[in-house]
mmCIF file of C-alpha atoms and ligand atoms in Angstrom:
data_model
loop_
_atom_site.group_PDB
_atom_site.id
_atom_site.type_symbol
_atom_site.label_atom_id
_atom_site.label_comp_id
_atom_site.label_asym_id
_atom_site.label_seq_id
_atom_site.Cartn_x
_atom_site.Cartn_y
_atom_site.Cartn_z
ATOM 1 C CA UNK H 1046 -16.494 -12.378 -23.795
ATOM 2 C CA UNK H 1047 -16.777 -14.859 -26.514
ATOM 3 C CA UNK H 1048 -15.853 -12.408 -29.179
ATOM 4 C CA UNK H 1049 -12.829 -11.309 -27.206
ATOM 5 C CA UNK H 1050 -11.961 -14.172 -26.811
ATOM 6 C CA UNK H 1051 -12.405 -15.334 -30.478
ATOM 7 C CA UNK H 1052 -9.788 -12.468 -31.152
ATOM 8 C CA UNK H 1053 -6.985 -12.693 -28.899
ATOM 9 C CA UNK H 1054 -4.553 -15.336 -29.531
ATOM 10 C CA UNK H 1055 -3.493 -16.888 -26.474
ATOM 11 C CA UNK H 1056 -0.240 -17.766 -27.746
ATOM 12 C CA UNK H 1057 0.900 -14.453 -28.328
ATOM 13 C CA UNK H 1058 -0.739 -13.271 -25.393
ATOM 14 C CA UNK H 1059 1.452 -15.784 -23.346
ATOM 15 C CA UNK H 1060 4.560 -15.262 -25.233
ATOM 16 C CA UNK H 1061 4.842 -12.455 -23.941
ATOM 17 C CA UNK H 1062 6.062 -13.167 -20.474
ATOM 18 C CA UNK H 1063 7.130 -16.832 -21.484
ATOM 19 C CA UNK H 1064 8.820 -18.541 -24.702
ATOM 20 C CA UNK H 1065 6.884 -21.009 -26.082
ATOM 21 C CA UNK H 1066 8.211 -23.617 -28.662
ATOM 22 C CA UNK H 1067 5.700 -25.740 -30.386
ATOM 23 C CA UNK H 1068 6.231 -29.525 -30.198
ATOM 24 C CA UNK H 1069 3.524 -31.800 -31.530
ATOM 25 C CA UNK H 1070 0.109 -30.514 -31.041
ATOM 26 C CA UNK H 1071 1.035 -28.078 -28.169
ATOM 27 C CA UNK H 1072 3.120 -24.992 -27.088
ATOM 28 C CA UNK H 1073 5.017 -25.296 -24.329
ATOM 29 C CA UNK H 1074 7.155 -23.811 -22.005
ATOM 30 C CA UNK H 1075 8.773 -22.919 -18.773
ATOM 31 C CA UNK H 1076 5.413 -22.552 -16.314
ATOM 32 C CA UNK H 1077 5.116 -18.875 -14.600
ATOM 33 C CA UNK H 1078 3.885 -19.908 -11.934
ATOM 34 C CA UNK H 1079 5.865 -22.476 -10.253
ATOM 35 C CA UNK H 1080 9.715 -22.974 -10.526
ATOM 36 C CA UNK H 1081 10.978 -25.292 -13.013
ATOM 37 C CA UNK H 1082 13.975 -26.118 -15.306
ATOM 38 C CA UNK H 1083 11.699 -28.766 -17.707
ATOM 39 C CA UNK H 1084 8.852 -27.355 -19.352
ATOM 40 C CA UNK H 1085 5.648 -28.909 -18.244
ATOM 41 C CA UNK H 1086 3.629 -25.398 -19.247
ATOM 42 C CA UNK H 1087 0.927 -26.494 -22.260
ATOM 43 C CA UNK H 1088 -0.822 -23.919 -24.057
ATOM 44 C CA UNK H 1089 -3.459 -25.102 -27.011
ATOM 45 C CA UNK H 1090 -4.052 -22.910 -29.545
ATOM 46 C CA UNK H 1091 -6.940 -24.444 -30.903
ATOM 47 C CA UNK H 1092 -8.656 -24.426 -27.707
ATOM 48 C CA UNK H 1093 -7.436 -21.396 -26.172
ATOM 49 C CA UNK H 1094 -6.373 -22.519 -23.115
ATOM 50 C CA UNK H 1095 -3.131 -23.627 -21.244
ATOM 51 C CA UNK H 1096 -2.590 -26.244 -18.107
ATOM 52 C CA UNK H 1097 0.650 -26.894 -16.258
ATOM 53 C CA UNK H 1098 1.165 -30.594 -15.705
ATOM 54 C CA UNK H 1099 3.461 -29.455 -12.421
ATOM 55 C CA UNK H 1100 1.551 -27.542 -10.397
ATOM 56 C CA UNK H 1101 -2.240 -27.863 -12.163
ATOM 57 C CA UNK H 1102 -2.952 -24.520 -13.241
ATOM 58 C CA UNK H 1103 -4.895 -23.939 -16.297
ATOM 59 C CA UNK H 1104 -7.032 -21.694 -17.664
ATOM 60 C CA UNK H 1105 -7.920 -19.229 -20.601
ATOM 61 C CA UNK H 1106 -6.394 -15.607 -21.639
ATOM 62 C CA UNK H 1107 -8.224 -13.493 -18.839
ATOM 63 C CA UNK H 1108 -7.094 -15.680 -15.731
ATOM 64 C CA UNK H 1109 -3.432 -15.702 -17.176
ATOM 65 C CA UNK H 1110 -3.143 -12.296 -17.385
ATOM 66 C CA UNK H 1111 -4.942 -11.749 -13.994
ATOM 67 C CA UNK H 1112 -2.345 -14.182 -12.622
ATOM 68 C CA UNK H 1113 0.924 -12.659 -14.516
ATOM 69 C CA UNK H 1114 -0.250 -8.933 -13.761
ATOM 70 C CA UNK H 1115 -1.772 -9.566 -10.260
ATOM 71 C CA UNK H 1116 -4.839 -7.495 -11.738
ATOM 72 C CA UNK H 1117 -8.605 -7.722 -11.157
ATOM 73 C CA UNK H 1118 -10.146 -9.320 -13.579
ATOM 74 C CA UNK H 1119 -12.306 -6.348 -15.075
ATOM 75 C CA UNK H 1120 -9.015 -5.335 -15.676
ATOM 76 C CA UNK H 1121 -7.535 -8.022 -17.375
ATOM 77 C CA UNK H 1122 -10.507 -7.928 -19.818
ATOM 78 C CA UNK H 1123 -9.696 -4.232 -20.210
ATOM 79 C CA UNK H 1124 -6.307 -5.083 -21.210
ATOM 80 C CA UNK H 1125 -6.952 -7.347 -23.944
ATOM 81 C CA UNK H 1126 -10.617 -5.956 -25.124
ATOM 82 C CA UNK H 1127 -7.850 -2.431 -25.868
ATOM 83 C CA UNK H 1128 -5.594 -5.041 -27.854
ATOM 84 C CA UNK H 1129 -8.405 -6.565 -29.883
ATOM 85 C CA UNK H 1130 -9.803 -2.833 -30.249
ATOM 86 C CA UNK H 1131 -13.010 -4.012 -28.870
ATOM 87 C CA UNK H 1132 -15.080 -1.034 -26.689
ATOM 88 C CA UNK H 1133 -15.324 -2.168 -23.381
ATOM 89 C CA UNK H 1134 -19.133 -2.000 -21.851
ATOM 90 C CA UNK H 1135 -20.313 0.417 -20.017
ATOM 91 C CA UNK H 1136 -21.116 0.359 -16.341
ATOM 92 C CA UNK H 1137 -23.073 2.508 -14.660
ATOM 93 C CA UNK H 1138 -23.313 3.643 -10.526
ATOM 94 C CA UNK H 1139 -19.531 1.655 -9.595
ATOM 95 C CA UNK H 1140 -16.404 2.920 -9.566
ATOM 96 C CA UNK H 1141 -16.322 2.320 -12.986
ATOM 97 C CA UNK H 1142 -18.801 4.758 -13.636
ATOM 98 C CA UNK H 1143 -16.359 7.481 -15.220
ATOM 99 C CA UNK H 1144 -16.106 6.361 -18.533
ATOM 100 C CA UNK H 1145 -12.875 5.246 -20.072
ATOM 101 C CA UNK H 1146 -13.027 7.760 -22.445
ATOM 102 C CA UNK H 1147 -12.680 10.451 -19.675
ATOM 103 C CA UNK H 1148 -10.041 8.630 -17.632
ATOM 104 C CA UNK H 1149 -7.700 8.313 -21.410
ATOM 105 C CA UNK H 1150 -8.020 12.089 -21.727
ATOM 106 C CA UNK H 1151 -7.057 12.345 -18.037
ATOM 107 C CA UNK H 1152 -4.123 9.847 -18.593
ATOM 108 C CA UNK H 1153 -3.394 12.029 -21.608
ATOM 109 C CA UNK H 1154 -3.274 15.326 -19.764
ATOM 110 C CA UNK H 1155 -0.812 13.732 -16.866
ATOM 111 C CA UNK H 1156 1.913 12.463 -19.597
ATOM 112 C CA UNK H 1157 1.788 15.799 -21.277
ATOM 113 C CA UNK H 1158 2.515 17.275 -18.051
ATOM 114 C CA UNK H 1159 5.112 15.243 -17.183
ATOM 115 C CA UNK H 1160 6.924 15.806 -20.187
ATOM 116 C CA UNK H 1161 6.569 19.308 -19.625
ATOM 117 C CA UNK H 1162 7.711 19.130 -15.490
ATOM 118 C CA UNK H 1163 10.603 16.793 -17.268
ATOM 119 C CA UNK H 1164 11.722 19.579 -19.848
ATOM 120 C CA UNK H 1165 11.222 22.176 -16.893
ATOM 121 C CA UNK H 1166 14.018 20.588 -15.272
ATOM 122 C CA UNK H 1167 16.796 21.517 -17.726
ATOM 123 C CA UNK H 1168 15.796 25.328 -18.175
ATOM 124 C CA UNK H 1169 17.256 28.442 -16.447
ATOM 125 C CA UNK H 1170 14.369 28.644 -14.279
ATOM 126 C CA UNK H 1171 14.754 25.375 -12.514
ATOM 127 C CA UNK H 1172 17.988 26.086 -10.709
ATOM 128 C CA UNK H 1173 16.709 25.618 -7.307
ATOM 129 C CA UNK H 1174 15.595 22.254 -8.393
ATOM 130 C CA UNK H 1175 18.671 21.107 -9.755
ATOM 131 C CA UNK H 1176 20.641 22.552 -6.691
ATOM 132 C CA UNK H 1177 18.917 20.937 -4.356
ATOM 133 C CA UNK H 1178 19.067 17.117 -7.117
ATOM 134 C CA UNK H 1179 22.637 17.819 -6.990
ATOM 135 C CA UNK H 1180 23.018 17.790 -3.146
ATOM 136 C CA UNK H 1181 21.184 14.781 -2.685
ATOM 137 C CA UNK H 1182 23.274 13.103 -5.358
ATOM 138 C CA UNK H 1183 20.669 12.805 -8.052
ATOM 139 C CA UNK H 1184 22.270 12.256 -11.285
ATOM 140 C CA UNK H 1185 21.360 12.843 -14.922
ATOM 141 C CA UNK H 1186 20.326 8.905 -15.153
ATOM 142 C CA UNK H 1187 18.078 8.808 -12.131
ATOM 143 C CA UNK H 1188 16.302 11.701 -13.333
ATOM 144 C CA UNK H 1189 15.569 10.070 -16.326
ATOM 145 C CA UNK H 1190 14.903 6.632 -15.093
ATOM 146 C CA UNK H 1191 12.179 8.438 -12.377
ATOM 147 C CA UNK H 1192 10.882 10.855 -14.546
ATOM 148 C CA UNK H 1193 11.822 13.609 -12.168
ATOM 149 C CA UNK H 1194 10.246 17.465 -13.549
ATOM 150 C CA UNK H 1195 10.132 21.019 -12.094
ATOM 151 C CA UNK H 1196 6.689 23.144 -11.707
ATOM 152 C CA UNK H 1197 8.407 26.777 -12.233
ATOM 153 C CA UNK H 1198 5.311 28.325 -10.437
ATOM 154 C CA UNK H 1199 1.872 28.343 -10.220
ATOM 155 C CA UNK H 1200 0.708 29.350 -14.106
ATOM 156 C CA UNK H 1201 3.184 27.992 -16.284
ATOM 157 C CA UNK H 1202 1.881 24.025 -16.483
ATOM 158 C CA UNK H 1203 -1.521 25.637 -17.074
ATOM 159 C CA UNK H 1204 -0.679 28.050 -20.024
ATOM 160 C CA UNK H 1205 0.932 24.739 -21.723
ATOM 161 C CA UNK H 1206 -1.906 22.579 -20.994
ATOM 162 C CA UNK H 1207 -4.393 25.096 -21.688
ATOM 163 C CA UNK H 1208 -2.321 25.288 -25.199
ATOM 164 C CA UNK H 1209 -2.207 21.408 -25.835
ATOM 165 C CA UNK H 1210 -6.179 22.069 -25.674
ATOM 166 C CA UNK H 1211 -6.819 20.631 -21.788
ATOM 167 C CA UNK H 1212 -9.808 22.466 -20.242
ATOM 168 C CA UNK H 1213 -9.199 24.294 -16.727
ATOM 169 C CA UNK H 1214 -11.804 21.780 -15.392
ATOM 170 C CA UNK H 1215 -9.801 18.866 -16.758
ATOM 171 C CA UNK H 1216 -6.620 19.973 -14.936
ATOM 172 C CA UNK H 1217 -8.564 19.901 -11.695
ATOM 173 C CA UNK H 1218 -9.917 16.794 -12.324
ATOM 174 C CA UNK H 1219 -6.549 15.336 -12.878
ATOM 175 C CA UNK H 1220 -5.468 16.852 -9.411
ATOM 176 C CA UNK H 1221 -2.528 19.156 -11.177
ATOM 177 C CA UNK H 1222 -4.975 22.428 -11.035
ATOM 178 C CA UNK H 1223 -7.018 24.155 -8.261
ATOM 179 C CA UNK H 1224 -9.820 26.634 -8.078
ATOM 180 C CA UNK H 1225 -9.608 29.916 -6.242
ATOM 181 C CA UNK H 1226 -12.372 32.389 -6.942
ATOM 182 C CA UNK H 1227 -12.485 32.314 -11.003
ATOM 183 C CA UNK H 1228 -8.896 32.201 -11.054
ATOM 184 C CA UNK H 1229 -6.697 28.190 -11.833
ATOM 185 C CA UNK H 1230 -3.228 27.581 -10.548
ATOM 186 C CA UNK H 1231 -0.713 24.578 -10.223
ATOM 187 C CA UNK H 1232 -0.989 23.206 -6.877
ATOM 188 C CA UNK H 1233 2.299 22.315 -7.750
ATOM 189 C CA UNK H 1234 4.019 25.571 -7.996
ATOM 190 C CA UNK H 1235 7.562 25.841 -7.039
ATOM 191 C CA UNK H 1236 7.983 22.024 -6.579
ATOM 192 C CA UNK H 1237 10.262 19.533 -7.322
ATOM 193 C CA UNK H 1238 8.000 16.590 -9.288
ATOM 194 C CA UNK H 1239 7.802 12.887 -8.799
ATOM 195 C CA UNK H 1240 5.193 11.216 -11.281
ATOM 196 C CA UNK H 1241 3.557 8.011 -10.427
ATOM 197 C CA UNK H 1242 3.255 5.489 -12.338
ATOM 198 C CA UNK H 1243 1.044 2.437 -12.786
ATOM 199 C CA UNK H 1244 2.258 -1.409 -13.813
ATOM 200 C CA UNK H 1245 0.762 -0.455 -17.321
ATOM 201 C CA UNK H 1246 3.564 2.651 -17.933
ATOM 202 C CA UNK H 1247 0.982 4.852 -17.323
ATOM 203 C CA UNK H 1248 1.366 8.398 -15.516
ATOM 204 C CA UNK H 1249 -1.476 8.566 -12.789
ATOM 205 C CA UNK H 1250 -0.392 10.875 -10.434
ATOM 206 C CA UNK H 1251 2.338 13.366 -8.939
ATOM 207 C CA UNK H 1252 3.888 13.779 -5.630
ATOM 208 C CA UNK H 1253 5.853 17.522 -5.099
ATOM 209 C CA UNK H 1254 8.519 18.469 -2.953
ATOM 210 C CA UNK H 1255 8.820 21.782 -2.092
ATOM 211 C CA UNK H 1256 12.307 23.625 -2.525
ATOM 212 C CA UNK H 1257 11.589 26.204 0.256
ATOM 213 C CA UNK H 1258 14.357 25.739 3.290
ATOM 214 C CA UNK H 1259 11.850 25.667 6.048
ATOM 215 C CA UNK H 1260 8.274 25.338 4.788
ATOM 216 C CA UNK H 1261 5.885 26.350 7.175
ATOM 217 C CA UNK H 1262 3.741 23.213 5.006
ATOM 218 C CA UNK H 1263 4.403 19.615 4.581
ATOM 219 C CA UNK H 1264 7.349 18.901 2.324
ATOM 220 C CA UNK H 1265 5.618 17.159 -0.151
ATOM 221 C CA UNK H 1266 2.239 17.126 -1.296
ATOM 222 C CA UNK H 1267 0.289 14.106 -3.030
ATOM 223 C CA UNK H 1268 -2.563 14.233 -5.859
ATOM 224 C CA UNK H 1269 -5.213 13.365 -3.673
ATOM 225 C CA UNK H 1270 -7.970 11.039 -5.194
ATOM 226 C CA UNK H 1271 -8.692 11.127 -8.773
ATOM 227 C CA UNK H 1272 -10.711 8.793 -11.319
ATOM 228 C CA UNK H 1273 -7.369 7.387 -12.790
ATOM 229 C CA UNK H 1274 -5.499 7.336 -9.536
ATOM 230 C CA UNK H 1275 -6.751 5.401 -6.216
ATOM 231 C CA UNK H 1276 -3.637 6.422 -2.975
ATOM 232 C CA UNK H 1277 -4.923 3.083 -1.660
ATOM 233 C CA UNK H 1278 -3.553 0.999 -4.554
ATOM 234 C CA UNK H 1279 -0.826 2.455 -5.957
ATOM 235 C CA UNK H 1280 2.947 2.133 -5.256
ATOM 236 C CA UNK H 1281 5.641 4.130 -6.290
ATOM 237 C CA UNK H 1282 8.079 2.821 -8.911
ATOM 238 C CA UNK H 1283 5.911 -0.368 -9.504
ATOM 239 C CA UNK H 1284 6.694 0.319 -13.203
ATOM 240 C CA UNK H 1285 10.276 -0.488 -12.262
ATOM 241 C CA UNK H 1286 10.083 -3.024 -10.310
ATOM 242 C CA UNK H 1287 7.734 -4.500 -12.857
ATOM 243 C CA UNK H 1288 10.159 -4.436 -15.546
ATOM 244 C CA UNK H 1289 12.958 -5.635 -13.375
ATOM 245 C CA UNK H 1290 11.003 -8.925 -12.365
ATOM 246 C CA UNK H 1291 10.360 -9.028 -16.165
ATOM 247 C CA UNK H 1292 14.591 -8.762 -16.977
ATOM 248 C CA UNK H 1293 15.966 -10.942 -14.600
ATOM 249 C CA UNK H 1294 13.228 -12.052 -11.660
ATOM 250 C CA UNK H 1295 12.276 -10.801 -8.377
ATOM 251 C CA UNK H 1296 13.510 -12.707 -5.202
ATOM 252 C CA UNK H 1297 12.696 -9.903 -3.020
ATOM 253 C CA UNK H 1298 11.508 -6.452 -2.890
ATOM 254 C CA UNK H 1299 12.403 -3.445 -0.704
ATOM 255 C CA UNK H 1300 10.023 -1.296 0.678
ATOM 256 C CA UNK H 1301 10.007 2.091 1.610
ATOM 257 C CA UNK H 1302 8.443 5.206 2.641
ATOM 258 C CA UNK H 1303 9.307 8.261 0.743
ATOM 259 C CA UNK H 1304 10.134 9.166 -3.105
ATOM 260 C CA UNK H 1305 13.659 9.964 -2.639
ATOM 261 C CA UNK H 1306 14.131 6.620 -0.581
ATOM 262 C CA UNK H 1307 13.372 4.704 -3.838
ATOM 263 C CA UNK H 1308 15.465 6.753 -5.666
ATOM 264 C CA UNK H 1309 18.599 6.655 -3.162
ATOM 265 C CA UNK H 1310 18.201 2.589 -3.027
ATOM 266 C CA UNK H 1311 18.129 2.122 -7.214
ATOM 267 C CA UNK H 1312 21.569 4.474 -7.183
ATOM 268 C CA UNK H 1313 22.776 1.920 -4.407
ATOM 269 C CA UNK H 1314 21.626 -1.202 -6.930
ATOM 270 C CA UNK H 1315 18.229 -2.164 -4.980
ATOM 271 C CA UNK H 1316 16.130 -1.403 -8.393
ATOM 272 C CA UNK H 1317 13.384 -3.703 -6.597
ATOM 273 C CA UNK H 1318 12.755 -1.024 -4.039
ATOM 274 C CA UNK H 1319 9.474 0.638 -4.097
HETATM 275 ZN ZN1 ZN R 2380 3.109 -24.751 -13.012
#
């Protein structure tokens, strides 16, 4: 901790989310965590640590990004031990126990795929998908803005991945492939594709909507559990709403059940729906 510490500058760290002008020995600025017009936010540099003279918060690098980010603090210390390249320890028998080596390739394997579902969308195979974008009034920008892709069936993800150099067991493990007898397939076949994705910009997961009139199956089906993706913490569209609190605040937030809720509320002009 000391070492990280030693190599992250707290300024920059901080400037991030708030500008900071320098005036005598201190930074200051605008404090993040209470309203105010007069800067009474101090951050020393020497010291590496920052107090607001309003509302009494202080502390060091790790507790301000906790705060900013909302984030445990193992994570926070992930965040800026990646920054400082530093390797982060490993822990053995907690949920942590799947090393962060693992859980990169796995974060690897879901952006190439949703690249690939992405580019899907636009060729000659992907009509249904389109047709049934265009009734719901899904334009060109909201596909881009969600990320939206098409699984043309159940081999064609694979072949890519397995191309890009992904293992069959890898796919699995990310939740995009299943097992039946020796044989792998896209549980995602046929589907239209939502990716989810984390506060950090990260692709952790996919929901699917199938295209089929009247499914004799649910609608839409979720990556279940993964090591990189936990149903019980993540929100849909957090990235969003993350960057719209950044751009111009956050007095409220909408929220929602389904995918194409979120979606129909950002073409309305509720981008804090999630
Ligand atoms: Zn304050």
């Amino acid at each position: 901790m000391d070492e990280l510490l030693s190599r992250t500058d707290l300024i920059t760290v901080i400037s991030r989310y708030v500008p900071l002008k320098k005036k005598g020995g201190n930074w200051w600025g605008c404090c993040p965590f209470h309203h105010e017009k007069e800067p009474s936010f101090a951050v020393n540099e020497q010291k590496q640590f920052y107090h607001c003279f309003g509302c009494k918060e202080s502390g060091n690098a790790v507790s301000f990004l906790q705060k900013m980010e909302n984030i445990e603090r193992f994570d926070a210390i992930k965040m800026l031990a990646a920054e400082a390249h530093m390797e982060m320890p490993h822990f053995e028998g907690n949920a942590e126990s799947v090393s962060q080596e693992k859980k990169n390739r796995l974060l690897a394997l879901l952006k190439d795929a949703a690249r690939h579902y992405y580019a899907n969308l636009s060729s000659d195979r992907a009509e249904p998908a389109r047709a049934y974008l265009e009734r719901r009034g899904v334009d060109e920008h909201l596909v881009k803005k969600f990320g939206l892709g098409y699984s043309i069936n159940g081999s064609e993800m694979l072949e890519y991945l397995r191309k890009r150099g992904y293992t069959n067991a890898e796919m699995k493990d990310a939740g995009i492939a299943e097992q039946k007898g020796d044989r792998y397939y896209d549980v995602y076949g046929g589907r239209l594709m939502f990716p989810i994705i984390n506060g950090f910009g990260e692709i952790i997961a996919f929901g699917g909507r199938t295209l089929e009139q009247n499914p004799g199956f649910a609608k839409y089906r979720n990556t279940s559990q993964t090591a990189v993706f936990d149903k019980s913490k993540a929100v849909y569209a957090i990235n969003l709403l993350k960057k719209r609190k950044q751009r111009q605040g956050l007095e409220y937030i909408v929220m929602t059940e389904g995918y194409m809720d979120v979606i129909a509320l950002h073409k309305g002009g509720f981008d804090m729906a999630v």
